[in-house]
PDB file of C-alpha atoms in Angstrom:
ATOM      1  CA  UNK A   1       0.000   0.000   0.000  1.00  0.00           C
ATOM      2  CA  UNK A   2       2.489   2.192   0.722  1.00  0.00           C
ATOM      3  CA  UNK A   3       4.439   1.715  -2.583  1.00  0.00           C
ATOM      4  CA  UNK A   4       1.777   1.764  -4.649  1.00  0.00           C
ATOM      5  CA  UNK A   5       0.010   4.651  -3.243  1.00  0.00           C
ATOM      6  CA  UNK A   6       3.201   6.907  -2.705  1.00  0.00           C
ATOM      7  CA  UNK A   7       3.713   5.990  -6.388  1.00  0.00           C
ATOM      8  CA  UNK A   8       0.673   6.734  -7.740  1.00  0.00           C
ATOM      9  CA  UNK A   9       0.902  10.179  -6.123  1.00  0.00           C
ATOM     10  CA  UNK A  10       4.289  10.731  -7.314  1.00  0.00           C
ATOM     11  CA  UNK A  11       3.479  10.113 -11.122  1.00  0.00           C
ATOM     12  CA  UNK A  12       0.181  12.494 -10.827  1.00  0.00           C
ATOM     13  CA  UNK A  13       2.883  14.859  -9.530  1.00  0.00           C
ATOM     14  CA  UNK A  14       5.044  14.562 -11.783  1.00  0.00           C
ATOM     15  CA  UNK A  15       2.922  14.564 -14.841  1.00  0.00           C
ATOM     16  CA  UNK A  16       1.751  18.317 -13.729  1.00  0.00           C
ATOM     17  CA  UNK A  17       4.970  19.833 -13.072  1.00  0.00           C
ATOM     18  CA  UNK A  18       7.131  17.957 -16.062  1.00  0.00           C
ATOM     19  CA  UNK A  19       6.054  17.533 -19.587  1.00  0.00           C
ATOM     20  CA  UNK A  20       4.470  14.867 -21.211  1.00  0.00           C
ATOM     21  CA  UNK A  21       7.543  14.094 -23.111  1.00  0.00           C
ATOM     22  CA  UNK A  22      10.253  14.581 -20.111  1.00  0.00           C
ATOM     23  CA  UNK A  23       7.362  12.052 -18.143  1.00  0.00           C
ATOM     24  CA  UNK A  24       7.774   9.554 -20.542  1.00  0.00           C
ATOM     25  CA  UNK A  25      11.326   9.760 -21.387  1.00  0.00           C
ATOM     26  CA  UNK A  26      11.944   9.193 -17.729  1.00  0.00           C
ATOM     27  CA  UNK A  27       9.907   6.453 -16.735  1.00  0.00           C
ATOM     28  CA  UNK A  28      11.562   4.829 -19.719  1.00  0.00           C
ATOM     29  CA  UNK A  29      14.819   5.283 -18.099  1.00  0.00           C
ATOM     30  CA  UNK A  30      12.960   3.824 -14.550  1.00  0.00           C
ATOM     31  CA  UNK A  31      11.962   1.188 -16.540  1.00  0.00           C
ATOM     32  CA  UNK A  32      15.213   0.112 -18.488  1.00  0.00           C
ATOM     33  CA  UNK A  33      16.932   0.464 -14.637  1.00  0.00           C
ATOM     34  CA  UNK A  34      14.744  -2.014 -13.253  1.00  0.00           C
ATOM     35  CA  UNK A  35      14.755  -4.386 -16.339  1.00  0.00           C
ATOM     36  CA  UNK A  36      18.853  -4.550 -16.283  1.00  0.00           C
ATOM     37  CA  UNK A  37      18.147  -5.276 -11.982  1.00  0.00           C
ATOM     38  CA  UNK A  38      15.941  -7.720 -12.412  1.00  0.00           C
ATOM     39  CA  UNK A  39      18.078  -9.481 -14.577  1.00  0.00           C
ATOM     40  CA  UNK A  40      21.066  -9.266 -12.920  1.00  0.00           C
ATOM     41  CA  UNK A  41      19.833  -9.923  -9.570  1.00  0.00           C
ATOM     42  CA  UNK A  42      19.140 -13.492 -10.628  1.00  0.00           C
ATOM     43  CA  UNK A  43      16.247 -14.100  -7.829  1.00  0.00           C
ATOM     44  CA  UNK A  44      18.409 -13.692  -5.427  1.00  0.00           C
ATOM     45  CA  UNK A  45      15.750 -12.044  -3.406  1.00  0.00           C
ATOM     46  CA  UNK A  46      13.846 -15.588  -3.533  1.00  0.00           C
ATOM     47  CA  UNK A  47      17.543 -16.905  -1.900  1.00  0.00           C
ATOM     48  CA  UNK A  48      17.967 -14.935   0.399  1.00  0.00           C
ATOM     49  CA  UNK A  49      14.080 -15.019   1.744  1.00  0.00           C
ATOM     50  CA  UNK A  50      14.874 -18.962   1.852  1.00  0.00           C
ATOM     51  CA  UNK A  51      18.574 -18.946   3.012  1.00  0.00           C
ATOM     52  CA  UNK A  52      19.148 -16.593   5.562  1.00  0.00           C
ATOM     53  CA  UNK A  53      16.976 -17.556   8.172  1.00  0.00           C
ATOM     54  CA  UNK A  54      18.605 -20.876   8.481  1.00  0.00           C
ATOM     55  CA  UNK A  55      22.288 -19.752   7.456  1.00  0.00           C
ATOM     56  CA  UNK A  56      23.590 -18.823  10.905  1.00  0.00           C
ATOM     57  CA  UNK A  57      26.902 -17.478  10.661  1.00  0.00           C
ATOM     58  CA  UNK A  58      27.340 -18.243   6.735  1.00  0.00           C
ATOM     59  CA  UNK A  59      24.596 -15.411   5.854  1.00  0.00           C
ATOM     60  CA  UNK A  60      27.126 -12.750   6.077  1.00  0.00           C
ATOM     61  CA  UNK A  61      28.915 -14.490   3.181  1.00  0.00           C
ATOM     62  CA  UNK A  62      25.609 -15.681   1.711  1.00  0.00           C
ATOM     63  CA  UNK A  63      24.910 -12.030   1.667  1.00  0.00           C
ATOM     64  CA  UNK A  64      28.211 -10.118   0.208  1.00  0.00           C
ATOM     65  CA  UNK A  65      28.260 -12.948  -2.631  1.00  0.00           C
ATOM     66  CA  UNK A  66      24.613 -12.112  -3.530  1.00  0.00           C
ATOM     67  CA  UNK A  67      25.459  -8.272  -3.319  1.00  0.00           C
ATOM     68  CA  UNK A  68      28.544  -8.283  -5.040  1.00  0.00           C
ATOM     69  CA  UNK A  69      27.266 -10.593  -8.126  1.00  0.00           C
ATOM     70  CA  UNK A  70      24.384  -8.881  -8.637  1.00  0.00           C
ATOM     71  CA  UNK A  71      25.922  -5.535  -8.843  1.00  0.00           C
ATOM     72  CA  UNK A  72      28.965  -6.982 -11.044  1.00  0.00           C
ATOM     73  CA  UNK A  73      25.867  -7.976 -13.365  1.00  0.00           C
ATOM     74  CA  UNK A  74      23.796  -4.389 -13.198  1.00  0.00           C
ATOM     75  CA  UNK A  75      26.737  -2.607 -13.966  1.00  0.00           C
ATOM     76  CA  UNK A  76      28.132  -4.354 -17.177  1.00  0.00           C
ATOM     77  CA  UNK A  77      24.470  -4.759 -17.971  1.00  0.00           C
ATOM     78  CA  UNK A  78      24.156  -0.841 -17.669  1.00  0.00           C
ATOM     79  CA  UNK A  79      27.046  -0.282 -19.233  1.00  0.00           C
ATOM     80  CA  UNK A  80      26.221  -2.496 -22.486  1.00  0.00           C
ATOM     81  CA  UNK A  81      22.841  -0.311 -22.519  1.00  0.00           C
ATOM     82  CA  UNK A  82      24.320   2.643 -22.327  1.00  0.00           C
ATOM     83  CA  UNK A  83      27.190   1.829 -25.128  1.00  0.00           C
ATOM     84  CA  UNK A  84      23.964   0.386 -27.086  1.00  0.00           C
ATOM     85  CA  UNK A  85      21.619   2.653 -26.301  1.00  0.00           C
ATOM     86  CA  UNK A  86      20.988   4.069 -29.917  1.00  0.00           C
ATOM     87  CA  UNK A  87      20.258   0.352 -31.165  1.00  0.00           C
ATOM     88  CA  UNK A  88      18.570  -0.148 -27.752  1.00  0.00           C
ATOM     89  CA  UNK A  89      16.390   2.722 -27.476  1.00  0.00           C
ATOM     90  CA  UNK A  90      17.237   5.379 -29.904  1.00  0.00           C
ATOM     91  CA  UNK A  91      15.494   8.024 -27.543  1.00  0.00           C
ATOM     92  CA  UNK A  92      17.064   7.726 -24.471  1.00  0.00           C
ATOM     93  CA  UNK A  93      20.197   7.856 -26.410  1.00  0.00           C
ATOM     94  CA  UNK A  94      20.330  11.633 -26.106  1.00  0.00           C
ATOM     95  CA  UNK A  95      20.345  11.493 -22.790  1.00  0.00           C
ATOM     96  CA  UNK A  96      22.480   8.795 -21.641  1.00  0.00           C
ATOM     97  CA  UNK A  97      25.071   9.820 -24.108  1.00  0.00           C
ATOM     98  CA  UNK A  98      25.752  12.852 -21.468  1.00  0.00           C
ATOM     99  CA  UNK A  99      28.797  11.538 -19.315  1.00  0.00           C
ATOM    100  CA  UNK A 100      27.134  12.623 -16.515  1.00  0.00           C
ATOM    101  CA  UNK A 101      23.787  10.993 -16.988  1.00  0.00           C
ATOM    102  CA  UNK A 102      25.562   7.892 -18.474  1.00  0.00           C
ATOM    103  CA  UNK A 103      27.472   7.462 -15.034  1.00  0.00           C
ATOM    104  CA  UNK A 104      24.155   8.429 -12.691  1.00  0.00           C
ATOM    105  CA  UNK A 105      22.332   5.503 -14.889  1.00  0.00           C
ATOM    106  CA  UNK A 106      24.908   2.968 -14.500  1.00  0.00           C
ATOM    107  CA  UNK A 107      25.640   3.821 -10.833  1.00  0.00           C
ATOM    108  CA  UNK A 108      21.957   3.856 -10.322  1.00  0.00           C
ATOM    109  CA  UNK A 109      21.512   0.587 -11.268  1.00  0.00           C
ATOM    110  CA  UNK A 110      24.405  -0.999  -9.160  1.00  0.00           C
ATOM    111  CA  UNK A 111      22.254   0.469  -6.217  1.00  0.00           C
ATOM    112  CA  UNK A 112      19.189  -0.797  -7.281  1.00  0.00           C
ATOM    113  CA  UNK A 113      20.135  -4.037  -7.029  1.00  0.00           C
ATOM    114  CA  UNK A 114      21.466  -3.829  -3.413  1.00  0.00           C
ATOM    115  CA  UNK A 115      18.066  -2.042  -2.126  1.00  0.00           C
ATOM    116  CA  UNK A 116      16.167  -4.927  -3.747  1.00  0.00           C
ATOM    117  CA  UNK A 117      18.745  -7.293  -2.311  1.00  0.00           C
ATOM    118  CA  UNK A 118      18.050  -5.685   1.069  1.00  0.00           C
ATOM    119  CA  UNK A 119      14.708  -5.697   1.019  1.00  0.00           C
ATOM    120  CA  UNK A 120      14.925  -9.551   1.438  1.00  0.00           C
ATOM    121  CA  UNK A 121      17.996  -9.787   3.691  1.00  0.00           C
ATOM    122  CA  UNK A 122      15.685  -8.235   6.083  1.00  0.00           C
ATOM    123  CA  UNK A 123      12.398  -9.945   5.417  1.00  0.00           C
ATOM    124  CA  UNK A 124      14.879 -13.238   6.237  1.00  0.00           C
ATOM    125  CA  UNK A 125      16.275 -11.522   9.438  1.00  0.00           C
ATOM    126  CA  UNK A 126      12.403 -10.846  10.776  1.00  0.00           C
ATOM    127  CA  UNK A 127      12.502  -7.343  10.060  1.00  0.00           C
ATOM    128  CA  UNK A 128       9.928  -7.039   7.442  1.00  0.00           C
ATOM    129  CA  UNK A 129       8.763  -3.917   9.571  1.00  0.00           C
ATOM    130  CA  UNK A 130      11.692  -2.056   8.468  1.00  0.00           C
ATOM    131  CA  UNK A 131      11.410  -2.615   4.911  1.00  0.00           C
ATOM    132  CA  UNK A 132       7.878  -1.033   5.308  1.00  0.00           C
ATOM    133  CA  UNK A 133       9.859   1.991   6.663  1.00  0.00           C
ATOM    134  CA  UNK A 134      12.484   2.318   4.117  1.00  0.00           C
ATOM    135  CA  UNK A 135       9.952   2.080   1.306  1.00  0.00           C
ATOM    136  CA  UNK A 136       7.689   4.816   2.845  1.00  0.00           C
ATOM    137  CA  UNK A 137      10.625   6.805   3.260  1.00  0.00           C
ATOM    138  CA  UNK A 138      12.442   6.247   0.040  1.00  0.00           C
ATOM    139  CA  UNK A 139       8.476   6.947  -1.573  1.00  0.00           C
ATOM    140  CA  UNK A 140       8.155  10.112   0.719  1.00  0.00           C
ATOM    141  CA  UNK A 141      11.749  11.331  -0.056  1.00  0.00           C
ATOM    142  CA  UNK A 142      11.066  10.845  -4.010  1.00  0.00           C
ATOM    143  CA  UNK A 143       8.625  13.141  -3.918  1.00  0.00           C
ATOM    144  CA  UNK A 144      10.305  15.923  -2.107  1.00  0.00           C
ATOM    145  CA  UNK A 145      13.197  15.686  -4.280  1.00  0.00           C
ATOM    146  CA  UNK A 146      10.872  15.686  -7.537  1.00  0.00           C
ATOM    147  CA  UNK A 147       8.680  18.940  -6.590  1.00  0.00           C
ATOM    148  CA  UNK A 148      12.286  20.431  -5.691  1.00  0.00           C
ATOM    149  CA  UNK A 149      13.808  19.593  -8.746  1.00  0.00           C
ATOM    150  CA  UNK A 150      10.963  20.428 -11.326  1.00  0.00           C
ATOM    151  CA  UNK A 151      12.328  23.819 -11.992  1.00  0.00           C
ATOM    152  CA  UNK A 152      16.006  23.237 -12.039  1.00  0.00           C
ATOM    153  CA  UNK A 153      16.133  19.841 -14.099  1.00  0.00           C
ATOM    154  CA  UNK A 154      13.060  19.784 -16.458  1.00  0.00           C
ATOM    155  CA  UNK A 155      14.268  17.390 -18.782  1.00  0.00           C
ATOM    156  CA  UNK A 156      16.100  14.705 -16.349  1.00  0.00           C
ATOM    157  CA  UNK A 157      14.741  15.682 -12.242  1.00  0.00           C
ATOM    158  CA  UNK A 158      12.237  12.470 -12.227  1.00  0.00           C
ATOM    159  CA  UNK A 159      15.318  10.249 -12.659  1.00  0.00           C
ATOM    160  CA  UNK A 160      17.280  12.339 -10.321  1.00  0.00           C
ATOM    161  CA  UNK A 161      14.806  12.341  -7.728  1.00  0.00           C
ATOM    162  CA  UNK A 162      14.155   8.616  -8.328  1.00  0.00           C
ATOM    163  CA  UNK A 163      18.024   7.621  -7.658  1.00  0.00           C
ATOM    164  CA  UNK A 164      19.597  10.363  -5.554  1.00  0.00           C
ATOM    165  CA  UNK A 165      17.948   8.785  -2.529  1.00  0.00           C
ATOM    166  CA  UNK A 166      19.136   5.420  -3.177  1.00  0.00           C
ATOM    167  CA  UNK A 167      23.084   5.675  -1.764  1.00  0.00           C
ATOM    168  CA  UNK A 168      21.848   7.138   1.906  1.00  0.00           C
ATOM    169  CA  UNK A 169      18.943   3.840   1.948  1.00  0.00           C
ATOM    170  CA  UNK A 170      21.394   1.782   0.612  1.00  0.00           C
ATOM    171  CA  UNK A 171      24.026   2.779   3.509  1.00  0.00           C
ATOM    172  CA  UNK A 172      21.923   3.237   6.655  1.00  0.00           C
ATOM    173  CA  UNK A 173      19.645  -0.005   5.499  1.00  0.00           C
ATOM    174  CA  UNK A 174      22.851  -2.072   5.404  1.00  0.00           C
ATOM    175  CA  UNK A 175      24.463  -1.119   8.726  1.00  0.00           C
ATOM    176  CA  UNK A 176      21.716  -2.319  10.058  1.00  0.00           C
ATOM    177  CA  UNK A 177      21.856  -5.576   7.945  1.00  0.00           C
ATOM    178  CA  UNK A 178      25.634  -5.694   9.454  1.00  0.00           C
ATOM    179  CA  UNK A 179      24.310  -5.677  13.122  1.00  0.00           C
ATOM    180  CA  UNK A 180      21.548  -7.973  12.476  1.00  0.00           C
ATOM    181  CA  UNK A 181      23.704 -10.500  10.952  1.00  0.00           C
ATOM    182  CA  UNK A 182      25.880 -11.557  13.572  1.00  0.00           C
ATOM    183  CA  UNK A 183      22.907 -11.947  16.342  1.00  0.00           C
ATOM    184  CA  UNK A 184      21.261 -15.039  14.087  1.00  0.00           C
ATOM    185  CA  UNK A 185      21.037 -18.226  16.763  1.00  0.00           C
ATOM    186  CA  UNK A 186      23.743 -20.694  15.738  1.00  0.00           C
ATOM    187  CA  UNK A 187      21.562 -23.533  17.705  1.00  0.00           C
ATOM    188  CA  UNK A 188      18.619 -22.961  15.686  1.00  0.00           C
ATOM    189  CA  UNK A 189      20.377 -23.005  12.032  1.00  0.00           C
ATOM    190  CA  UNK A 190      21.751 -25.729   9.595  1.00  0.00           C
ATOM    191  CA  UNK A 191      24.833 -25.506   7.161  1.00  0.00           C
ATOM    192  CA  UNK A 192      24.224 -24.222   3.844  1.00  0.00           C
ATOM    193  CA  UNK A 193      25.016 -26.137   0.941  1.00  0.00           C
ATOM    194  CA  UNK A 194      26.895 -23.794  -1.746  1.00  0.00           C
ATOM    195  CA  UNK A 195      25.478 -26.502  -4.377  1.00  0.00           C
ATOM    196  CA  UNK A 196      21.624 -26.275  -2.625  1.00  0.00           C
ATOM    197  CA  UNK A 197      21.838 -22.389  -3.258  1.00  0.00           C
ATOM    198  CA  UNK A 198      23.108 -23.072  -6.715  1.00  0.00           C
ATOM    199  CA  UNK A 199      20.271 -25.042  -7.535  1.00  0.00           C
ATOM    200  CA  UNK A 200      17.578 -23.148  -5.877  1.00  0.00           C
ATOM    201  CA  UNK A 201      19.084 -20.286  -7.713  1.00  0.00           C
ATOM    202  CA  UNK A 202      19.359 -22.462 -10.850  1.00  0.00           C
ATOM    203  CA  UNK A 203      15.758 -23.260 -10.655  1.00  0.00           C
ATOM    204  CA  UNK A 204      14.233 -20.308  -9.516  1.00  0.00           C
ATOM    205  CA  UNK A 205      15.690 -18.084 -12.225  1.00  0.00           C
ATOM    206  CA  UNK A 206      14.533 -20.335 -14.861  1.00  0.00           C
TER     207      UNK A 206
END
């Protein structure tokens, strides 16, 4: 609910103060972001729901392997885009050709896959309460930043104001994740099987 209905209000928002054109340009760009995360994440949101309850003291590792080969995968994947872009999508090229908007997309979408990544490292610690918080915030935040921006960055403030938020979530949300980690009852957890995750992940993906 509180996605959904923070987003809906940030669109209507957004579709008064930008143009028709800058509103569709940029949820294109939203939408190619999430694309390249979702496939580089490799459901390893579904793993870590399943793993890191019973992981113990492997779920740190479980959880810097996840993080660091989905973001290895978002980042060539955003970088392939954005060399490709005019075979891609020929009119986002314009703006993604702009070093500085070519490095906020691919840096973007490195983040993007650690705050979905997060999002289930705490649903598996028992702290699905939090990820309620972050999202209101991060949805709250958005639409600060997008009201703010509307007269200085026309043509690119809904991306801004979609990402900017996303390194200070991604920071504070996994501090957290660090002192969680560590508490997990060794008594009440089982060894996981490197080859069991594999073929979970294997599965799951598929």
């Amino acid at each position: 609910f509180a996605t959904a209905g923070l987003g809906a209000l940030y669109w209507a928002i957004a579709a008064h103060r930008y143009s028709s054109h800058d509103v569709g340009i940029n949820a294109s760009l939203i939408s190619a972001m999430a694309l390249l995360t979702n496939l580089a994440s490799l459901n390893f949101t579904d793993v870590l729901n399943r793993f890191v309850p019973v992981a113990g003291g492997g779920s740190r590792r479980l959880v810097g392997a996840s993080y660091a080969i989905a973001v290895t995968l978002g980042t060539t994947a955003a970088v392939v885009f954005v060399v490709g872009s005019r075979r891609f999508a020929p009119s986002l090229a314009p703006l993604l050709h702009r070093p500085g908007m070519a490095a906020l997309f691919v840096g973007a979408v490195a983040l993007w896959c650690v705050f979905v990544l997060q999002d289930a490292v705490l649903v598996g610690l028992h702290r699905s309460s939090t990820v309620l918080v972050e999202n209101a915030s991060f949805g709250v935040v958005k639409i600060a930043l997008l009201v703010a921006l509307a007269a200085a960055l026309p043509r690119t403030g809904i991306f801004v104001s979609w990402t900017v938020p996303l390194p200070v979530l991604v920071v504070v949300v996994n501090l957290l994740v660090l002192q969680l980690l560590p508490r997990r009852d060794a008594a009440h957890t089982t060894a996981v099987d490197a080859r069991a995750v594999r073929r979970f992940l294997a599965a799951d993906y598929v």
